[in-house]
Short mmCIF file of C-alpha atoms and ligand atoms in Angstrom, two decimals:
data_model
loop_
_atom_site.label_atom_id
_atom_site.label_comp_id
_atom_site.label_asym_id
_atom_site.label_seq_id
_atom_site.Cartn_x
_atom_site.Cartn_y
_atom_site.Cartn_z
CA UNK A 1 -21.50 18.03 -10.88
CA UNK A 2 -18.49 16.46 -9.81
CA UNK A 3 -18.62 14.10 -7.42
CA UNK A 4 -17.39 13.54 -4.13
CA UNK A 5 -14.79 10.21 -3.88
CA UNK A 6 -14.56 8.36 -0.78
CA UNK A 7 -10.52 8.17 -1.32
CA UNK A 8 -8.87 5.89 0.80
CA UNK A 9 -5.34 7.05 1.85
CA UNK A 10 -2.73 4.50 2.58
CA UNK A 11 -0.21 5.84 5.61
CA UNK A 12 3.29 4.51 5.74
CA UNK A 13 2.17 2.77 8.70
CA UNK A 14 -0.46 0.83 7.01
CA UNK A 15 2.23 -0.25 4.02
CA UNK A 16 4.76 -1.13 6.79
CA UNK A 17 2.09 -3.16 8.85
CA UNK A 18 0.88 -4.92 5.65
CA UNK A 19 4.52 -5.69 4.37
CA UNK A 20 4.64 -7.62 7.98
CA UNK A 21 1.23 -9.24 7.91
CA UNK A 22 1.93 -10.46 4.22
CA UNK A 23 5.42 -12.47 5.42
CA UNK A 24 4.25 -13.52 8.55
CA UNK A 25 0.44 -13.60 9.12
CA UNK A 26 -1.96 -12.36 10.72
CA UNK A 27 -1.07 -10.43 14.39
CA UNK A 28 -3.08 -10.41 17.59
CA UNK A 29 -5.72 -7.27 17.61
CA UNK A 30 -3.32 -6.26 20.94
CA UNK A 31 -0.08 -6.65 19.19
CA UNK A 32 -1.28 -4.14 16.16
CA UNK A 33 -3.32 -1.58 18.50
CA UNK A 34 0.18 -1.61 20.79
CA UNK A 35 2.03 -0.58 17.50
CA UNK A 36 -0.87 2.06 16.12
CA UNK A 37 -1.44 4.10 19.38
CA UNK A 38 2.36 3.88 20.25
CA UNK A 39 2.71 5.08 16.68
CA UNK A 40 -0.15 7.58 16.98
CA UNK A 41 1.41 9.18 20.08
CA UNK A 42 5.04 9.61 19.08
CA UNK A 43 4.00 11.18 15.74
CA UNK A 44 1.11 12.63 15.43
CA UNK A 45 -1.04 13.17 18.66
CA UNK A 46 -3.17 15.81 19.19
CA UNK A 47 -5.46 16.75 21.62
CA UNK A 48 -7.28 19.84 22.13
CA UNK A 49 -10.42 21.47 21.00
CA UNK A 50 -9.26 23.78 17.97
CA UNK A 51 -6.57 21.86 16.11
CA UNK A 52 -6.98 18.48 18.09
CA UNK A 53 -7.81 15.20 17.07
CA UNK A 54 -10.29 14.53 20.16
CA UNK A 55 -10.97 16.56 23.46
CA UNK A 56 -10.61 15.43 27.01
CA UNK A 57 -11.80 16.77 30.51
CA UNK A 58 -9.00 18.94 31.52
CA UNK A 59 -9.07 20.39 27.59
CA UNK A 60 -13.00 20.87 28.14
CA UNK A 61 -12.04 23.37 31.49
CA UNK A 62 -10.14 23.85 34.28
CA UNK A 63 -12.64 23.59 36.30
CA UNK A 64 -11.88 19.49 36.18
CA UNK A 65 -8.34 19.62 37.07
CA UNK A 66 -9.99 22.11 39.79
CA UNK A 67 -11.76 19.16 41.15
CA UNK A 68 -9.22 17.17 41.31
CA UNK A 69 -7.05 19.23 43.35
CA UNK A 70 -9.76 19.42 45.73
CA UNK A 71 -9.93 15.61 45.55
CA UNK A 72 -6.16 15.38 46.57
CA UNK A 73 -6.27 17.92 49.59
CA UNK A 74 -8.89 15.88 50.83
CA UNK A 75 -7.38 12.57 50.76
CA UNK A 76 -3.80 13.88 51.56
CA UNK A 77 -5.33 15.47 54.72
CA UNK A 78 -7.47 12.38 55.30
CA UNK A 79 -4.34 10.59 55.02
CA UNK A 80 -2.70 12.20 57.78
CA UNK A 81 -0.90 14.81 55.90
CA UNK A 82 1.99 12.58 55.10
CA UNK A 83 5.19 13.64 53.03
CA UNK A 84 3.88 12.48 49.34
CA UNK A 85 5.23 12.02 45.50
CA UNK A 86 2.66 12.62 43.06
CA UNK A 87 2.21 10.88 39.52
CA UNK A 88 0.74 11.08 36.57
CA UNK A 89 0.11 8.14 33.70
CA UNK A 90 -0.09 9.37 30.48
CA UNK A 91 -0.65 13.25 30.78
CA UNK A 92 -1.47 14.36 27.32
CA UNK A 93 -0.54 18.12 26.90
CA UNK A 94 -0.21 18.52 30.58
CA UNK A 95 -3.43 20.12 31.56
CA UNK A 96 -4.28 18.18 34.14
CA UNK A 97 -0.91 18.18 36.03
CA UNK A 98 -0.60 22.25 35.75
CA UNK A 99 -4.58 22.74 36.91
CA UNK A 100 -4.04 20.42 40.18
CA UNK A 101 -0.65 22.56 40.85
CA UNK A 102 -2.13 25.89 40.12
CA UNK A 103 -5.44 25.16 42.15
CA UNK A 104 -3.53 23.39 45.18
CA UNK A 105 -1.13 26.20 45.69
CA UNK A 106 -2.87 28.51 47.82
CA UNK A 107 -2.99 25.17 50.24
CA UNK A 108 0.98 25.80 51.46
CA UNK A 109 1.07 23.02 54.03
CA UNK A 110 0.23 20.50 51.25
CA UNK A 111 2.69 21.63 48.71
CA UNK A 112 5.39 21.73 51.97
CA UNK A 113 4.27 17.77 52.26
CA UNK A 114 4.18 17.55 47.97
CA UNK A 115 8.49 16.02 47.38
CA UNK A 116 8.16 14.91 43.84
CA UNK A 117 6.15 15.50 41.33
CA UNK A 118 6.22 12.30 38.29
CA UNK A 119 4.89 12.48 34.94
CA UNK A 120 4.64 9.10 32.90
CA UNK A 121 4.78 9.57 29.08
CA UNK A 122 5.97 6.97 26.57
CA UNK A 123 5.69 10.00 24.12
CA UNK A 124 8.38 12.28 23.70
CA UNK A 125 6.48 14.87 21.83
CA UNK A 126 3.98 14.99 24.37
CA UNK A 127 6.78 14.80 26.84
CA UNK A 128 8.20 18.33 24.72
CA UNK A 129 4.44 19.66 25.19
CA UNK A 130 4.14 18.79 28.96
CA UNK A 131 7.40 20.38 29.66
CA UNK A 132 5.97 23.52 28.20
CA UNK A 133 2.73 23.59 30.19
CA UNK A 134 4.49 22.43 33.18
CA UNK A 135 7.96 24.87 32.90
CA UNK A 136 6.17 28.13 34.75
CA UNK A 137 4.89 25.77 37.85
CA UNK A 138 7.00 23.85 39.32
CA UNK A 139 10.44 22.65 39.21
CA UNK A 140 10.11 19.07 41.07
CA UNK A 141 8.41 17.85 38.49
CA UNK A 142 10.20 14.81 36.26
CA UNK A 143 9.59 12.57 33.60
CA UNK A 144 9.87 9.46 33.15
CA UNK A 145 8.70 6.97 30.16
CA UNK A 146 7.47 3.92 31.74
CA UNK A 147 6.03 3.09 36.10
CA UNK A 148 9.10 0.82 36.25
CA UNK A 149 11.26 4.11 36.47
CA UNK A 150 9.53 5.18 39.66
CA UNK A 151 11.23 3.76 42.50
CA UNK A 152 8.50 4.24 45.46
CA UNK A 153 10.06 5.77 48.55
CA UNK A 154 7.24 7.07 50.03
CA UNK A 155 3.24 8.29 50.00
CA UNK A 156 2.46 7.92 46.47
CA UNK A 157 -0.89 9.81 44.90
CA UNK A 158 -0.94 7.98 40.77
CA UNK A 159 -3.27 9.49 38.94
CA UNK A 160 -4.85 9.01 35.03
CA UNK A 161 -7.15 10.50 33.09
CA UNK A 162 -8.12 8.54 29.63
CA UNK A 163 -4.94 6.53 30.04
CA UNK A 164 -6.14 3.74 30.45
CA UNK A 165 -8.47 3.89 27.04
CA UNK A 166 -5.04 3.96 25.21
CA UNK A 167 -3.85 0.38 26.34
CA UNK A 168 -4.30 -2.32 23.79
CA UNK A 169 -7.01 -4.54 24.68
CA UNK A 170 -7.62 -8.46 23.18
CA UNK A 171 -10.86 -9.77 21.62
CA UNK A 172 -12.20 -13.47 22.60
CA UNK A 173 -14.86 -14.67 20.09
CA UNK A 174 -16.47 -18.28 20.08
CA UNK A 175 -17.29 -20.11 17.21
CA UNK A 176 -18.46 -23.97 17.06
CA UNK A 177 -17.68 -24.34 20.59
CA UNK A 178 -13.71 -23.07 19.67
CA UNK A 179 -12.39 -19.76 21.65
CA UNK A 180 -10.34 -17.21 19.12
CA UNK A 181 -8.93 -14.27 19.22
CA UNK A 182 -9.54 -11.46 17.06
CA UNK A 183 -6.40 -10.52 14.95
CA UNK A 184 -5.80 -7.81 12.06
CA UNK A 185 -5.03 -9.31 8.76
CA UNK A 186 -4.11 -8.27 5.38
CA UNK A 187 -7.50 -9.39 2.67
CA UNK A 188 -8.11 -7.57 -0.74
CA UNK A 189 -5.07 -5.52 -0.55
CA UNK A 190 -6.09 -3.66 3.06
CA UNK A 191 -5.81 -4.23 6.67
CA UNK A 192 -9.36 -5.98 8.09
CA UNK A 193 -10.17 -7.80 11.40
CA UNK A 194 -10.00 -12.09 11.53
CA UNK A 195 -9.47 -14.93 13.86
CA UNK A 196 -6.67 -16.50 15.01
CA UNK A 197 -6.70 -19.62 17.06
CA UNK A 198 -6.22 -17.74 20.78
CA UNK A 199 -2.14 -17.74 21.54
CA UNK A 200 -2.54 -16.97 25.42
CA UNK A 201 -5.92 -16.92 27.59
CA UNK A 202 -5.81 -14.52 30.24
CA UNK A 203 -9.51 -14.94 31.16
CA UNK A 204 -10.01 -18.23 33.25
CA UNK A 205 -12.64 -20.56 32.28
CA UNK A 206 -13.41 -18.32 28.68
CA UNK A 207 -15.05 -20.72 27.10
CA UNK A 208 -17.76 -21.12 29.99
CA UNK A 209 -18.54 -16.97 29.65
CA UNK A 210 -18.89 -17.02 25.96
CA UNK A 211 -22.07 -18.68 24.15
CA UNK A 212 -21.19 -19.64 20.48
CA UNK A 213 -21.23 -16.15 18.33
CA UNK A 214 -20.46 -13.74 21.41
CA UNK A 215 -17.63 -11.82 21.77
CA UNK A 216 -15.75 -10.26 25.00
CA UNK A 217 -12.54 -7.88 25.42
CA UNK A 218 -10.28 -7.47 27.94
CA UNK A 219 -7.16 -5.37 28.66
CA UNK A 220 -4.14 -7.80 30.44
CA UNK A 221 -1.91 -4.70 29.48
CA UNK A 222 -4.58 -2.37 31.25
CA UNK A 223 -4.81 -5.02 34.34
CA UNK A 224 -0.84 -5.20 34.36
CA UNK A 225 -0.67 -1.57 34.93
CA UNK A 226 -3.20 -1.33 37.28
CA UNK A 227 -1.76 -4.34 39.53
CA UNK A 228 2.11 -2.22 39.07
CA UNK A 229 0.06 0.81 40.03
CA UNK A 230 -1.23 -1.37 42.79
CA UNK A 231 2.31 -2.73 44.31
CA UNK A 232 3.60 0.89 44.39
CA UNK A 233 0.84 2.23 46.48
CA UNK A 234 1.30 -1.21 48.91
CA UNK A 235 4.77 -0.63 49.50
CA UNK A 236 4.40 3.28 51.12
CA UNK A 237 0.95 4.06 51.33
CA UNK A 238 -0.69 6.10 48.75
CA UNK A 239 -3.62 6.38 46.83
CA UNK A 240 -4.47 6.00 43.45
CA UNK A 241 -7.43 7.43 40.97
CA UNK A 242 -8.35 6.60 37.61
CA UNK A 243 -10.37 8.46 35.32
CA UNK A 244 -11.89 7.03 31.84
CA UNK A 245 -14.76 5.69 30.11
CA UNK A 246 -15.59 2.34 30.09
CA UNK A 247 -17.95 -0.31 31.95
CA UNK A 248 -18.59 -2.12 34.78
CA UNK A 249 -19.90 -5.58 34.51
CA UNK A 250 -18.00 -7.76 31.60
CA UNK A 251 -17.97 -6.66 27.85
CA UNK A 252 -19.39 -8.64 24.67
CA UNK A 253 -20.12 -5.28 23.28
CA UNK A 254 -17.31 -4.39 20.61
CA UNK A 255 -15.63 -1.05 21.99
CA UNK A 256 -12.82 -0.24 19.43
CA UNK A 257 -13.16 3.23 18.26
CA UNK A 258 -10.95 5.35 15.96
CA UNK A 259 -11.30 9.37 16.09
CA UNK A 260 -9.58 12.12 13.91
CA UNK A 261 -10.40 15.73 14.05
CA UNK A 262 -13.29 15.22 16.37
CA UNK A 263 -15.09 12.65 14.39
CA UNK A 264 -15.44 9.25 14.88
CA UNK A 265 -13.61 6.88 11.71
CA UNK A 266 -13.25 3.24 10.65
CA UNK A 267 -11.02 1.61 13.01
CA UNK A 268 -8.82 1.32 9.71
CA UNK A 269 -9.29 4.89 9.00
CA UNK A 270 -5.62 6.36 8.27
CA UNK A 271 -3.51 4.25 10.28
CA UNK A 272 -1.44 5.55 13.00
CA UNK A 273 -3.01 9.08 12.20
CA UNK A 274 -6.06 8.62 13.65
CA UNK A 275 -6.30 8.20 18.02
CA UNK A 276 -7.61 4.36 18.42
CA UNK A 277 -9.25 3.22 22.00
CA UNK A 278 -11.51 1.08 23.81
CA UNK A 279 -13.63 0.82 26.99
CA UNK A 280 -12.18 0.21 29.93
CA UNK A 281 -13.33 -2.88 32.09
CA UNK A 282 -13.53 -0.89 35.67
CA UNK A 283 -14.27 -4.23 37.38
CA UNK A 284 -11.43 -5.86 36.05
CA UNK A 285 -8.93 -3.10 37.16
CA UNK A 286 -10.44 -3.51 40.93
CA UNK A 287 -9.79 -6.79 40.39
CA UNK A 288 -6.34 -6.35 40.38
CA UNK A 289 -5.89 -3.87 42.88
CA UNK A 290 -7.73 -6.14 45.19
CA UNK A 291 -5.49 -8.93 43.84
CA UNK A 292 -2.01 -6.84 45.78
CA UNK A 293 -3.83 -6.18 48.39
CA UNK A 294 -5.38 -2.52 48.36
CA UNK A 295 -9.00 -3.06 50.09
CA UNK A 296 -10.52 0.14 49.31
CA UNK A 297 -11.40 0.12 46.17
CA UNK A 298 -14.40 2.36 45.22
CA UNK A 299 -15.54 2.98 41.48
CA UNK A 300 -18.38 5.47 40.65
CA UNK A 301 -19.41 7.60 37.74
CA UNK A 302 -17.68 10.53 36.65
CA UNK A 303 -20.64 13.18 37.03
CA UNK A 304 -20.75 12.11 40.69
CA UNK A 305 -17.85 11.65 41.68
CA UNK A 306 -16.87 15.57 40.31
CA UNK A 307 -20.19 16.17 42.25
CA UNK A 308 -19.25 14.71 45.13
CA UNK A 309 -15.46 16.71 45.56
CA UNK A 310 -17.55 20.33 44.76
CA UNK A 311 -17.58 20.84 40.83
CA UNK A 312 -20.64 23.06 41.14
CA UNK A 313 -19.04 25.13 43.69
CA UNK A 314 -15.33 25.56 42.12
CA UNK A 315 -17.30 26.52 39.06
CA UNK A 316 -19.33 29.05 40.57
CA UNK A 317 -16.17 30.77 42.33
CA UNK A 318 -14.39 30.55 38.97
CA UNK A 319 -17.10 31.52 36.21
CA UNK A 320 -19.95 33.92 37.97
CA UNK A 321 -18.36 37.07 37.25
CA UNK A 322 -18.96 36.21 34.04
CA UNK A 323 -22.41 36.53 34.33
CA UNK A 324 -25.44 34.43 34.04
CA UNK A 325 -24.15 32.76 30.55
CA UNK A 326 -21.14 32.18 31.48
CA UNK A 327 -19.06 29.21 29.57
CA UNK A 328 -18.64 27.50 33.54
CA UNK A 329 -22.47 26.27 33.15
CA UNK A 330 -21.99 24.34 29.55
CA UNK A 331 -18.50 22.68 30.90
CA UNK A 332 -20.38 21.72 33.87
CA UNK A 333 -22.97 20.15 31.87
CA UNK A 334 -20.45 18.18 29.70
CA UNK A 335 -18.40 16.93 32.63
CA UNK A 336 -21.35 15.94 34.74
CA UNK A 337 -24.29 14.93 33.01
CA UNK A 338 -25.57 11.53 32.30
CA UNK A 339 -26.14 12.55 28.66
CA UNK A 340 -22.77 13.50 27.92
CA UNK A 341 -19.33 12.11 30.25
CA UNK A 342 -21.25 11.90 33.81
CA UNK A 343 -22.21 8.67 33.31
CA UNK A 344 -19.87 6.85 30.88
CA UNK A 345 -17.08 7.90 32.30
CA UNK A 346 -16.47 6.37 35.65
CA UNK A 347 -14.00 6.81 38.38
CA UNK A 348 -12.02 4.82 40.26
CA UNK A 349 -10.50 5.00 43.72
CA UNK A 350 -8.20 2.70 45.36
CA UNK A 351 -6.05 2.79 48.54
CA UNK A 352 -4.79 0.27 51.28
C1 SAM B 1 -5.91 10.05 25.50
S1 SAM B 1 -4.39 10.73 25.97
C2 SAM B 1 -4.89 11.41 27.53
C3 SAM B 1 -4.20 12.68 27.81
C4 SAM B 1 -4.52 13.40 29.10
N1 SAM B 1 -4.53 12.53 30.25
C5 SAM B 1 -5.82 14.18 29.03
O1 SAM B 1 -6.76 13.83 29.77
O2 SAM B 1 -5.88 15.12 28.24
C6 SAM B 1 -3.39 9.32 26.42
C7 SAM B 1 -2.05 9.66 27.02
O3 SAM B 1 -1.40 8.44 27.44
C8 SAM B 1 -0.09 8.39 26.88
N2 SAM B 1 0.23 6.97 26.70
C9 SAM B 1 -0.41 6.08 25.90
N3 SAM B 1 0.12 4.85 26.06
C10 SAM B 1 1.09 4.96 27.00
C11 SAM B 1 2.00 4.05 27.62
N4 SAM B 1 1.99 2.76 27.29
N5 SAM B 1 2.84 4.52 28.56
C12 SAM B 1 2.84 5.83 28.91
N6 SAM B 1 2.03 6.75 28.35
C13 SAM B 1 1.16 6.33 27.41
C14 SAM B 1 -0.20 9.18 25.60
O4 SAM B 1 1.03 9.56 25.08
C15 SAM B 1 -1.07 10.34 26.10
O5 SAM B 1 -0.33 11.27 26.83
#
């Protein structure tokens, strides 16, 4: 019998990052994962069930983006009905963005009040796919690669789902009473994870939060964005929501993940080719809404917050023609239920 090799394929990316390591050391874990998922999403992303690399709520049904919609008419009427733009970060194939349309149109006052519709995508061949999904709907909607584009003018809704996964995070580790930083080097002849004497701190008083041996992430990219989120929705009113997995109370649990057709790999694990992420730190993106001023800021789990804006409802009305089996119930599960996202993933809500 012949057996099975565990072969080891070297991308271009990988020789290209290794040339770089190899002249001029080792790079911070946040420089390399800003390089891999940039890389990732320019070339090869794919997200879907069938031919995907990994699957996300609007993929699983429509009944999310459903939700959703029913989430904005609420707050837009709560709001007072104002005159609004609407944005997304980061929209993947465009799912989300088309399902919110589709399900809010029947609502003709809001989509009177709806001026501008924004999607954010540092991709451009998930800007190609967007433009697809999004041609048949609605012709105010533009793109635009990075927030600093957007110039707020008025009411502004910003919304993300698994966006905020994507943004490179750093790693603080503590040995002999010393604070590092995790880094990727180059050590017998592959990439691999080491330490680097920490080149910026972003977490006041570090050393007092680690004991010797623990480890804790954080995201300043992910807090930047959030706190730019933040200023837009300060300067006209707005709201914004943010949908992802992650945690609530301080990590020293090591989150990096790497996924490729559905499964989960080595974080090395064909570089560039396969979708890398980490857990979001909920608390810390509150923190920096707070920090410019928004003083609602409400963060719950996914299943209830989909509970709370009428999931089982919208997927009643949608599926029960279908019969007792239909594919409504199993979605539901998925999207709700502690076991699955319902509880891992976590929402959050901010606003002025
Ligand atoms: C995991 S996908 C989520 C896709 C989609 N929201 C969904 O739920 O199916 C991450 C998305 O964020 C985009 N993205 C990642 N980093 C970004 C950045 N720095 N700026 C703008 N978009 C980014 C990717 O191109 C992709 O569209």
């Amino acid at each position: 019998m012949q057996r099975v090799q565990n072969i080891r394929k070297v991308t271009r990316l990988e020789t290209k990052l290794s040339k770089i390591i190899k002249k001029q050391g080792a790079i911070p874990l946040d420089q390399y994962m800003a390089i891999v998922v940039d890389y990732y999403y320019q070339h090869h992303a794919k997200i879907g069930k069938k031919r995907g690399d990994f699957i996300t709520s609007p993929e699983i049904s429509p009944i999310f983006g459903a939700t959703i919609a029913n989430w904005l008419v609420r707050t837009w009427e709560e709001a007072g009905k104002p005159v609004f733009n609407l944005i997304e970060a980061g929209g993947g194939n465009g799912t989300l963005m088309h399902d919110i349309l589709r399900f809010s149109e029947n609502n003709h006052e809001l989509h009177q009040a709806l001026s501008e519709v924004y999607m954010i995508e540092s991709s451009q061949k998930l800007q190609g796919v967007q433009k697809k999904t999004l041609e048949p709907m609605n012709n105010k909607v533009k793109w635009i690669e990075r927030l600093d584009d957007y110039e707020p003018n008025r009411f502004t809704v910003i919304l993300s789902n698994e966006f905020f996964d994507a943004l490179p995070i750093k790693q603080y580790v503590r040995k002999n009473g010393q604070v590092y930083e995790t880094c990727i080097t180059h050590r017998d002849g592959k990439l691999d994870f080491g330490i680097m004497p920490s080149i910026a701190n972003y977490m006041p008083n570090i050393s007092e939060k680690l004991e010797d041996g623990e480890m804790l992430e954080c995201s300043p990219a992910a807090q930047g964005m959030a706190q730019h989120m933040a200023t837009v929705i300060k300067e006209h009113g707005g709201v914004m929501l943010v949908v992802d997995y992650g945690f609530e109370d301080g990590n020293k649990v090591f989150s990096l993940q790497a996924i490729r057709d559905h499964q989960k790999v080595s974080f090395f694990h064909m570089v560039g080719q396969s979708d890398i992420t980490a857990h979001v730190d909920f608390s810390a993106l509150a923190f920096a809404c707070r920090s410019e001023g928004l003083e609602n800021v409400v963060i719950t789990s996914q299943g209830d917050f989909l509970l709370a804006n009428g999931i089982e409802h919208i997927s009643q009305r949608l599926f029960s023609h279908l019969g007792p089996n239909y594919k409504g119930i199993k979605a539901l599960e998925r999207l709700t239920g502690d076991e699955h996202m319902g509880k891992l993933f976590k929402v959050l809500t901010a606003y002025t």
